């Protein structure tokens, strides 16, 4: 532990931008992840999730802005940061000629905090054969090996970049169990980027939705689910909506049916919809994370 | 820290193992081919000790002159080979510093070149004189061992520079292999333009090659340190 890293957030991105030629991938992104929390990073393809993670890992240099991970300036001292962070990428590029045992021995050398017994436990749980070459491993096995390498040194921050893409349901479940086992074993901050909103729902305390390199929402997951509602109003014959509530993310009128997704919903809003519009009935529904995500993206 | 270096050295040795085996076969092949020719002259009789001594010394010299090409292969392969199979991505999110990564690569290549050179020099200057006094050198035109060493540094530096800048090792290796010919052509042209004699050119070319190699190595290392991997 260095003196400057205790107590501060696990991740701090301040005004981070990334441009490739003329394309802006990240646009003045500011994001803080408090220690001990799990943040689900979601967004459509090309939203900037992987770029954000690569910048955090020091594998891409931002065009502008500051990046601090566990209190360490990533640009200045990437090695110190990497010693305390575990990273599971979407694509595993582990030396194909090494055996599983060789990869573990190779990786272990770089971490003073490597927990051999935990590593052996994970090896057993994941049914990985130390003698098998990496190039002979299936995608599922490779992902499990990647997780083992990322967590066996008990990282303070675990970064998962769409790790479950393309996994069969059994390996998928084993992977998530492995992540949960890690979090239980030694509480750490987790940044989890995924298209699988079920995984986010299961693991994350809070979510951050990215679109076109900008954060469109960052909130506690329970708070977000509790305060974002779908409203279905039936309009009186021949009438159109007159008053649109504040916090409307998305809306659609089809014949007499008026559908709205509202952020920051309260009972007062339902009453006001009735009062201000010519509606016959108003119904309020809970949204799944997937529906909410879709409405946030469509509404932008 | 020692464990980290040991693992990096092991990894770089394994990455270059195929080339190292190829190099040993190539270097030993020069002796085998040369001595087979000597043998064929006296067949079915065994060559005289003087012929053995001359053969070991001369083919040692020839084998030594192959060293710059081995250095070219190792230099061109050093960094880009990990980018080609994307394992540089894996290494990039592990904690070792770039300084250690580079140090490990240089140590492996330098050790291999040193071992191969020493093996040849041992055969030339320790074994051959024991077989017969004053062994003759048929390969005197190949240049001195010092010039060969300068050639190694030159081709290694060119290969290293290419390897540090590119994604695949093919072009750096080919460029490094061709670089002695290119340098010779440039120097010959310059010598002709400046009116320098061939004798002077031969004297100066190892020194020029040495400095170009060192400059290329430094430039390659600078590129590697500046570049955000992968």
Coordinates of C-alpha atoms in Angstrom, one line a residue:
Chain A
X1 CA 0.0 0.0 0.0
X2 CA 1.3 3.4 -0.9
X3 CA 0.3 6.4 1.2
X4 CA -1.7 8.0 -1.5
X5 CA -4.0 5.1 -2.3
X6 CA -5.8 4.4 1.0
X7 CA -9.4 5.4 1.2
X8 CA -9.6 7.0 -2.3
X9 CA -11.7 5.6 -5.1
X10 CA -10.6 2.5 -6.8
X11 CA -11.0 4.1 -10.2
X12 CA -11.0 7.8 -11.2
X13 CA -11.3 8.9 -14.8
X14 CA -11.4 12.7 -15.1
X15 CA -12.2 14.3 -18.4
X16 CA -10.9 11.4 -20.4
X17 CA -11.2 11.6 -24.1
X18 CA -9.9 9.3 -26.8
X19 CA -9.8 10.0 -30.4
X20 CA -8.7 7.9 -33.4
X21 CA -8.0 10.1 -36.3
X22 CA -11.2 12.1 -36.4
X23 CA -13.4 9.7 -34.6
X24 CA -14.1 10.4 -30.9
X25 CA -14.4 7.2 -29.0
X26 CA -14.5 8.7 -25.5
X27 CA -15.8 12.2 -25.0
X28 CA -14.7 13.9 -21.8
X29 CA -15.6 10.9 -19.6
X30 CA -15.6 11.4 -15.9
X31 CA -16.2 8.3 -13.8
X32 CA -15.4 7.3 -10.2
X33 CA -15.8 3.8 -8.8
X34 CA -15.7 3.7 -5.0
X35 CA -13.7 0.9 -3.4
X36 CA -15.5 -2.4 -2.6
X37 CA -18.2 -1.9 -5.1
X38 CA -19.1 -3.7 -8.3
X39 CA -19.9 -1.5 -11.3
X40 CA -21.5 -3.0 -14.4
X41 CA -20.4 -1.1 -17.5
X42 CA -23.0 -1.5 -20.3
X43 CA -23.5 0.1 -23.6
X44 CA -24.1 -0.8 -27.3
X45 CA -21.3 -1.9 -29.5
X46 CA -18.8 0.9 -30.1
X47 CA -20.0 2.8 -27.0
X48 CA -16.4 3.0 -25.7
X49 CA -16.5 0.3 -23.0
X50 CA -13.4 -1.6 -24.1
X51 CA -11.5 1.6 -24.8
X52 CA -12.3 2.8 -21.3
X53 CA -11.0 -0.5 -19.9
X54 CA -7.9 -0.5 -22.1
X55 CA -7.1 3.0 -20.9
X56 CA -7.5 1.9 -17.3
X57 CA -5.1 -0.9 -17.9
X58 CA -2.5 1.4 -19.5
X59 CA -2.9 -0.4 -22.8
X60 CA -4.1 2.7 -24.5
X61 CA -3.1 6.3 -23.9
X62 CA -6.0 8.8 -23.6
X63 CA -6.0 11.8 -25.9
X64 CA -6.9 14.0 -22.9
X65 CA -7.7 13.6 -19.2
X66 CA -6.4 11.9 -16.1
X67 CA -6.6 8.3 -15.1
X68 CA -6.0 7.0 -11.6
X69 CA -6.4 3.4 -10.6
X70 CA -6.1 2.6 -6.8
X71 CA -4.6 6.1 -6.4
X72 CA -1.8 5.4 -9.0
X73 CA -1.4 7.6 -12.1
X74 CA -1.6 4.9 -14.8
X75 CA 0.5 6.9 -17.3
X76 CA 3.3 7.3 -14.7
X77 CA 3.5 3.9 -13.0
X78 CA 1.6 1.3 -14.9
X79 CA 3.6 -1.6 -13.4
X80 CA 2.7 -0.7 -9.8
X81 CA -1.0 -0.5 -10.8
X82 CA -0.9 -3.8 -12.7
X83 CA 0.5 -5.6 -9.6
X84 CA -2.7 -4.8 -7.8
X85 CA -5.2 -5.3 -10.6
X86 CA -6.6 -8.4 -12.1
X87 CA -7.8 -8.2 -15.7
X88 CA -9.9 -10.7 -17.7
X89 CA -10.0 -9.6 -21.4
X90 CA -12.6 -10.5 -23.9
X91 CA -10.0 -12.3 -26.0
X92 CA -7.4 -14.4 -24.4
X93 CA -3.9 -14.1 -25.9
X94 CA -2.0 -16.2 -23.5
X95 CA 1.2 -17.7 -25.0
X96 CA -0.2 -20.7 -27.0
X97 CA 2.9 -22.8 -26.7
X98 CA 2.9 -22.8 -22.9
X99 CA 1.1 -25.4 -20.8
X100 CA -1.4 -24.4 -18.2
X101 CA 1.1 -25.1 -15.5
X102 CA 3.8 -23.0 -17.3
X103 CA 1.4 -20.0 -17.7
X104 CA 0.5 -20.2 -14.0
X105 CA 4.2 -20.4 -13.0
X106 CA 5.1 -17.6 -15.4
X107 CA 2.3 -15.3 -14.1
X108 CA 2.9 -16.1 -10.5
X109 CA 6.4 -14.7 -10.7
X110 CA 5.0 -11.1 -11.2
X111 CA 2.8 -11.0 -8.1
X112 CA 4.1 -10.9 -4.6
X113 CA 0.6 -11.5 -3.3
X114 CA 0.0 -14.7 -5.3
X115 CA -2.0 -17.2 -3.3
X116 CA -0.9 -20.7 -4.3
X117 CA -3.6 -22.5 -2.4
X118 CA -6.3 -20.4 -3.9
X119 CA -4.8 -20.9 -7.4
X120 CA -4.8 -24.7 -6.8
X121 CA -8.4 -24.6 -5.6
X122 CA -9.5 -22.7 -8.7
X123 CA -7.5 -25.1 -10.9
X124 CA -9.5 -28.0 -9.3
X125 CA -12.8 -26.2 -9.4
X126 CA -12.3 -25.3 -13.1
X127 CA -11.0 -28.8 -13.9
X128 CA -8.0 -27.4 -15.7
X129 CA -5.1 -29.8 -16.6
X130 CA -1.7 -28.3 -15.8
X131 CA -0.1 -30.4 -18.5
X132 CA -2.4 -29.2 -21.3
X133 CA -1.1 -26.7 -23.8
X134 CA -2.9 -23.4 -24.0
X135 CA -3.5 -23.8 -27.7
X136 CA -5.3 -27.0 -27.0
X137 CA -7.8 -25.4 -24.6
X138 CA -11.4 -24.7 -25.6
X139 CA -12.7 -21.1 -25.4
X140 CA -14.4 -21.9 -22.1
X141 CA -11.3 -23.4 -20.6
X142 CA -9.3 -20.4 -21.8
X143 CA -11.7 -18.0 -20.1
X144 CA -11.5 -20.0 -16.9
X145 CA -7.7 -19.9 -17.0
X146 CA -7.8 -16.2 -17.7
X147 CA -10.0 -15.7 -14.5
X148 CA -7.6 -17.9 -12.5
X149 CA -4.6 -15.8 -13.5
X150 CA -6.5 -12.6 -12.8
X151 CA -7.7 -13.5 -9.3
X152 CA -5.0 -15.7 -7.8
X153 CA -3.1 -12.7 -6.5
X154 CA -6.2 -11.3 -4.7
X155 CA -6.4 -8.1 -6.7
X156 CA -7.8 -5.0 -5.2
X157 CA -9.5 -4.2 -8.5
X158 CA -10.8 -6.8 -10.8
X159 CA -11.6 -5.7 -14.4
X160 CA -13.7 -8.0 -16.6
X161 CA -14.0 -6.9 -20.2
X162 CA -17.0 -8.8 -21.7
X163 CA -15.5 -12.1 -20.4
X164 CA -18.6 -14.3 -20.9
X165 CA -19.2 -13.5 -24.6
X166 CA -19.6 -16.8 -26.5
X167 CA -19.6 -19.1 -23.5
X168 CA -21.9 -22.1 -23.2
X169 CA -24.3 -21.9 -20.3
X170 CA -22.4 -24.3 -18.1
X171 CA -19.0 -22.5 -18.4
X172 CA -20.8 -19.2 -18.1
X173 CA -22.2 -20.3 -14.8
X174 CA -18.8 -21.6 -13.6
X175 CA -17.2 -18.3 -14.6
X176 CA -19.7 -16.2 -12.6
X177 CA -19.3 -18.6 -9.7
X178 CA -15.6 -18.0 -9.9
X179 CA -16.0 -14.3 -9.8
X180 CA -18.4 -14.5 -6.9
X181 CA -16.0 -16.8 -5.1
X182 CA -13.2 -14.2 -5.6
X183 CA -15.3 -11.4 -4.3
X184 CA -16.3 -13.5 -1.2
X185 CA -12.7 -14.6 -0.6
X186 CA -11.2 -11.2 -0.5
X187 CA -13.5 -8.2 -1.1
X188 CA -12.4 -6.2 -4.0
X189 CA -13.7 -3.6 -6.4
X190 CA -15.1 -5.1 -9.6
X191 CA -15.6 -3.3 -13.0
X192 CA -17.6 -5.6 -15.2
X193 CA -18.3 -4.8 -18.8
X194 CA -20.8 -7.0 -20.5
X195 CA -23.6 -7.3 -23.0
X196 CA -25.2 -9.9 -20.8
X197 CA -27.5 -7.9 -18.6
X198 CA -28.4 -11.0 -16.6
X199 CA -24.7 -11.1 -15.4
X200 CA -24.8 -7.4 -14.6
X201 CA -28.0 -7.9 -12.6
X202 CA -26.4 -10.7 -10.7
X203 CA -23.1 -9.1 -9.9
X204 CA -23.3 -5.4 -10.0
X205 CA -24.2 -2.9 -7.2
X206 CA -24.3 -0.1 -9.7
X207 CA -24.4 0.4 -13.4
X208 CA -23.0 2.8 -15.8
X209 CA -24.5 3.1 -19.3
X210 CA -22.2 4.4 -22.0
X211 CA -23.2 5.6 -25.4
X212 CA -21.1 7.2 -28.0
X213 CA -18.3 7.7 -25.5
X214 CA -20.4 9.5 -23.0
X215 CA -22.0 8.3 -19.7
X216 CA -25.7 8.6 -20.0
X217 CA -26.5 7.2 -16.5
X218 CA -24.5 6.0 -13.5
X219 CA -26.5 4.9 -10.6
X220 CA -27.0 2.2 -8.0
X221 CA -28.7 -0.7 -9.7
X222 CA -31.5 -1.1 -7.1
X223 CA -32.1 2.6 -7.1
X224 CA -32.3 2.7 -10.9
X225 CA -34.7 -0.2 -11.1
X226 CA -36.8 1.2 -8.4
X227 CA -37.1 4.7 -9.8
X228 CA -37.4 3.9 -13.5
X229 CA -40.9 2.7 -14.5
X230 CA -42.9 2.0 -17.6
X231 CA -46.2 3.9 -17.7
X232 CA -49.0 2.8 -20.0
X233 CA -51.7 5.4 -20.5
X234 CA -54.8 5.0 -22.6
X235 CA -55.7 8.3 -24.2
X236 CA -59.2 9.5 -24.6
X237 CA -60.6 9.1 -28.1
X238 CA -59.2 11.7 -30.5
X239 CA -56.7 13.1 -28.1
X240 CA -52.9 13.2 -28.1
X241 CA -50.5 13.6 -25.1
X242 CA -50.3 17.2 -23.9
X243 CA -48.0 17.1 -21.0
X244 CA -44.8 15.0 -20.9
X245 CA -43.4 14.3 -17.5
X246 CA -39.8 15.3 -16.6
X247 CA -37.4 12.4 -16.7
X248 CA -39.1 10.8 -19.7
X249 CA -36.5 8.6 -21.3
X250 CA -38.6 7.2 -24.1
X251 CA -42.2 7.4 -25.3
X252 CA -44.4 6.0 -28.0
X253 CA -48.0 6.6 -29.1
X254 CA -49.8 3.9 -31.0
X255 CA -53.5 4.6 -31.6
X256 CA -54.8 5.3 -28.1
X257 CA -51.9 3.7 -26.2
X258 CA -49.3 6.0 -24.8
X259 CA -46.2 4.2 -23.5
X260 CA -43.5 6.1 -21.5
X261 CA -40.4 5.1 -19.7
X262 CA -39.8 7.6 -16.9
X263 CA -36.7 8.0 -14.8
X264 CA -37.3 9.3 -11.3
X265 CA -40.9 8.0 -11.3
X266 CA -43.2 8.7 -8.3
X267 CA -46.9 8.4 -7.6
X268 CA -47.3 12.1 -8.1
X269 CA -46.2 11.8 -11.7
X270 CA -48.9 9.2 -12.4
X271 CA -51.5 11.6 -10.9
X272 CA -50.2 14.5 -12.9
X273 CA -50.3 12.4 -16.1
X274 CA -54.0 11.8 -15.4
X275 CA -54.6 15.4 -14.5
X276 CA -52.8 17.1 -17.4
X277 CA -53.7 14.7 -20.2
X278 CA -57.0 13.4 -21.5
X279 CA -56.4 9.8 -20.5
X280 CA -58.8 7.1 -19.5
X281 CA -56.4 5.0 -17.4
X282 CA -52.8 4.9 -16.3
X283 CA -50.9 1.7 -15.4
X284 CA -47.4 1.5 -14.0
X285 CA -45.0 -1.4 -14.6
X286 CA -41.6 -2.4 -13.4
X287 CA -38.9 -2.7 -16.0
X288 CA -36.2 -5.4 -16.4
X289 CA -32.6 -4.1 -16.7
X290 CA -32.7 -5.1 -20.4
X291 CA -35.8 -3.1 -21.1
X292 CA -34.5 -0.1 -19.2
X293 CA -31.2 -0.3 -21.0
X294 CA -33.0 -0.4 -24.3
X295 CA -35.1 2.7 -23.4
X296 CA -32.1 4.6 -22.2
X297 CA -30.3 3.9 -25.5
X298 CA -33.3 4.5 -27.7
X299 CA -34.2 7.7 -25.8
X300 CA -30.9 9.3 -26.3
Chain B
X1 CA 12.7 -9.6 -8.7
X2 CA 15.0 -12.4 -9.6
X3 CA 12.1 -14.7 -10.1
X4 CA 10.5 -12.3 -12.5
X5 CA 13.7 -12.0 -14.6
X6 CA 14.1 -15.8 -14.5
X7 CA 10.6 -16.3 -15.9
X8 CA 11.1 -13.6 -18.6
X9 CA 14.4 -15.2 -19.6
X10 CA 12.8 -18.6 -19.8
X11 CA 9.9 -17.2 -21.9
X12 CA 12.3 -15.5 -24.3
X13 CA 14.5 -18.6 -24.5
X14 CA 11.4 -20.6 -25.4
X15 CA 10.2 -18.0 -27.9
X16 CA 13.6 -18.3 -29.7
X17 CA 14.2 -22.0 -29.1
X18 CA 13.4 -22.9 -32.7
X19 CA 15.7 -20.3 -34.1
X20 CA 18.5 -21.3 -31.7
X21 CA 18.2 -24.9 -32.7
X22 CA 18.2 -23.8 -36.3
X23 CA 21.3 -21.7 -35.6
X24 CA 23.2 -24.6 -34.0
X25 CA 22.3 -26.8 -36.9
X26 CA 23.4 -24.1 -39.4
X27 CA 26.7 -23.4 -37.6
X28 CA 27.5 -27.1 -37.1
X29 CA 26.4 -27.8 -40.6
X30 CA 29.2 -25.6 -41.9
X31 CA 31.8 -27.8 -40.1
X32 CA 30.1 -31.0 -41.2
X33 CA 29.8 -29.9 -44.8
X34 CA 33.4 -28.6 -44.9
X35 CA 34.9 -31.6 -43.2
X36 CA 32.9 -33.9 -45.4
X37 CA 34.5 -32.2 -48.5
X38 CA 38.0 -32.7 -46.9
X39 CA 37.2 -36.3 -46.2
X40 CA 36.0 -36.9 -49.8
X41 CA 39.5 -35.7 -51.1
X42 CA 41.3 -38.4 -49.2
X43 CA 38.7 -41.1 -49.1
X44 CA 39.1 -44.0 -48.2
X45 CA 42.1 -42.7 -46.2
X46 CA 41.5 -40.4 -43.1
X47 CA 42.8 -36.9 -43.7
X48 CA 46.2 -35.9 -42.2
X49 CA 46.2 -33.9 -38.9
X50 CA 47.2 -30.8 -40.8
X51 CA 44.1 -31.1 -43.1
X52 CA 41.9 -31.5 -40.0
X53 CA 43.5 -28.5 -38.4
X54 CA 43.2 -26.4 -41.6
X55 CA 39.6 -27.6 -42.0
X56 CA 38.5 -26.8 -38.4
X57 CA 40.2 -23.4 -38.5
X58 CA 38.8 -22.4 -41.9
X59 CA 35.3 -23.7 -41.5
X60 CA 35.3 -22.2 -38.0
X61 CA 36.0 -18.9 -39.8
X62 CA 33.2 -19.6 -42.2
X63 CA 30.8 -20.6 -39.4
X64 CA 31.7 -17.4 -37.6
X65 CA 30.8 -15.4 -40.6
X66 CA 27.3 -16.9 -40.5
X67 CA 26.8 -15.3 -37.1
X68 CA 25.5 -11.9 -38.4
X69 CA 22.7 -13.7 -40.2
X70 CA 21.8 -15.5 -36.9
X71 CA 21.9 -12.2 -35.1
X72 CA 19.6 -10.8 -37.9
X73 CA 17.1 -13.7 -37.3
X74 CA 17.1 -13.2 -33.5
X75 CA 16.9 -9.4 -33.7
X76 CA 14.1 -9.4 -36.2
X77 CA 12.1 -11.9 -34.2
X78 CA 12.8 -10.4 -30.8
X79 CA 9.8 -8.2 -30.2
X80 CA 7.5 -8.6 -33.2
X81 CA 7.0 -12.3 -32.8
X82 CA 5.0 -11.6 -29.6
X83 CA 2.8 -9.1 -31.5
X84 CA 2.3 -11.5 -34.3
X85 CA 0.6 -14.2 -32.1
X86 CA -0.9 -11.5 -29.9
X87 CA 0.8 -12.8 -26.8
X88 CA 2.2 -9.2 -26.4
X89 CA -1.4 -8.4 -25.3
X90 CA -1.1 -10.9 -22.5
X91 CA 2.3 -9.6 -21.5
X92 CA 1.0 -6.0 -21.6
X93 CA -1.5 -6.5 -18.8
X94 CA 1.1 -8.3 -16.6
X95 CA 3.2 -6.1 -14.3
X96 CA 6.8 -6.5 -15.6
X97 CA 8.3 -3.2 -16.7
X98 CA 9.3 -2.6 -20.3
X99 CA 12.9 -2.3 -19.1
X100 CA 12.8 -5.8 -17.7
X101 CA 11.1 -7.1 -20.9
X102 CA 13.8 -5.5 -23.1
X103 CA 16.6 -6.6 -20.8
X104 CA 15.4 -10.2 -20.9
X105 CA 15.3 -10.2 -24.7
X106 CA 18.7 -8.6 -25.1
X107 CA 20.3 -11.0 -22.5
X108 CA 18.9 -14.1 -24.4
X109 CA 20.1 -12.9 -27.8
X110 CA 23.4 -11.7 -26.5
X111 CA 24.0 -14.9 -24.6
X112 CA 23.2 -17.0 -27.6
X113 CA 25.4 -15.0 -29.9
X114 CA 28.2 -15.1 -27.3
X115 CA 27.9 -18.8 -26.9
X116 CA 28.0 -19.4 -30.6
X117 CA 30.9 -17.1 -31.2
X118 CA 32.9 -18.5 -28.3
X119 CA 32.2 -22.1 -29.6
X120 CA 33.6 -21.1 -33.0
X121 CA 36.6 -19.2 -31.5
X122 CA 37.4 -22.1 -29.2
X123 CA 37.5 -24.5 -32.1
X124 CA 39.5 -22.1 -34.2
X125 CA 42.0 -21.0 -31.6
X126 CA 42.1 -23.8 -29.1
X127 CA 41.2 -27.0 -30.9
X128 CA 42.7 -26.4 -34.4
X129 CA 46.2 -25.5 -33.2
X130 CA 46.3 -28.7 -31.1
X131 CA 45.6 -30.9 -34.2
X132 CA 48.5 -29.4 -36.1
X133 CA 50.7 -26.4 -35.8
X134 CA 49.9 -23.2 -37.7
X135 CA 46.6 -24.2 -39.4
X136 CA 45.9 -22.5 -42.7
X137 CA 42.9 -20.3 -43.2
X138 CA 41.1 -20.9 -46.6
X139 CA 38.5 -18.3 -45.5
X140 CA 40.8 -15.4 -44.9
X141 CA 38.7 -13.2 -47.1
X142 CA 35.7 -13.6 -44.7
X143 CA 37.0 -10.9 -42.4
X144 CA 38.3 -10.9 -38.8
X145 CA 36.4 -12.2 -35.8
X146 CA 36.1 -8.5 -34.6
X147 CA 34.5 -7.5 -38.0
X148 CA 32.1 -10.5 -37.6
X149 CA 31.1 -9.3 -34.2
X150 CA 30.5 -5.8 -35.6
X151 CA 28.5 -7.4 -38.3
X152 CA 26.4 -9.2 -35.6
X153 CA 25.7 -5.9 -33.9
X154 CA 24.8 -4.3 -37.2
X155 CA 22.3 -6.9 -38.3
X156 CA 20.9 -7.4 -34.8
X157 CA 20.4 -3.6 -34.5
X158 CA 18.6 -3.4 -37.8
X159 CA 16.4 -6.4 -37.0
X160 CA 15.7 -5.1 -33.5
X161 CA 14.6 -1.7 -34.9
X162 CA 12.2 -3.3 -37.4
X163 CA 10.9 -5.7 -34.7
X164 CA 10.2 -2.8 -32.3
X165 CA 8.3 -0.9 -34.9
X166 CA 6.3 -3.6 -36.8
X167 CA 3.6 -6.1 -35.9
X168 CA 5.1 -9.2 -37.6
X169 CA 8.7 -10.4 -37.7
X170 CA 9.0 -11.3 -41.4
X171 CA 9.9 -7.8 -42.7
X172 CA 12.4 -7.1 -39.8
X173 CA 14.1 -10.4 -40.4
X174 CA 14.3 -10.0 -44.1
X175 CA 15.5 -6.4 -43.8
X176 CA 18.2 -7.4 -41.3
X177 CA 19.3 -10.3 -43.5
X178 CA 19.6 -7.9 -46.5
X179 CA 21.2 -5.1 -44.5
X180 CA 24.9 -6.1 -45.0
X181 CA 24.4 -6.1 -48.7
X182 CA 22.6 -2.8 -48.6
X183 CA 25.3 -1.3 -46.4
X184 CA 28.0 -2.6 -48.7
X185 CA 26.3 -1.1 -51.7
X186 CA 25.9 2.3 -50.0
X187 CA 29.6 2.3 -48.8
X188 CA 30.9 1.2 -52.2
X189 CA 28.9 4.0 -53.9
X190 CA 30.1 6.5 -51.4
X191 CA 33.7 5.3 -51.7
X192 CA 33.5 5.7 -55.5
X193 CA 32.0 9.2 -55.2
X194 CA 34.6 10.3 -52.6
X195 CA 37.5 8.5 -54.2
X196 CA 38.2 6.3 -51.2
X197 CA 40.3 3.1 -51.9
X198 CA 38.8 -0.4 -51.5
X199 CA 41.4 -1.1 -48.8
X200 CA 40.2 1.8 -46.7
X201 CA 36.6 0.9 -47.3
X202 CA 37.2 -2.6 -45.9
X203 CA 38.9 -1.1 -42.9
X204 CA 36.1 1.3 -42.2
X205 CA 33.0 -0.8 -42.9
X206 CA 33.0 -2.8 -39.6
X207 CA 33.3 0.4 -37.6
X208 CA 30.5 2.0 -39.6
X209 CA 28.4 -1.2 -39.3
X210 CA 29.0 -1.2 -35.6
X211 CA 27.8 2.3 -35.0
X212 CA 24.8 2.0 -37.4
X213 CA 23.9 -1.2 -35.4
X214 CA 24.2 0.5 -32.1
X215 CA 22.2 3.5 -33.3
X216 CA 19.5 1.2 -34.7
X217 CA 19.3 -0.8 -31.5
X218 CA 18.9 2.5 -29.5
X219 CA 16.3 3.7 -31.9
X220 CA 14.4 0.4 -31.7
X221 CA 14.5 0.5 -27.9
X222 CA 13.3 4.1 -27.9
X223 CA 10.4 3.1 -30.2
X224 CA 9.5 0.2 -27.9
X225 CA 9.5 2.3 -24.8
X226 CA 7.4 5.0 -26.4
X227 CA 4.9 2.7 -27.9
X228 CA 1.9 1.8 -25.8
X229 CA 1.8 -2.0 -26.0
X230 CA 0.2 -3.9 -27.6

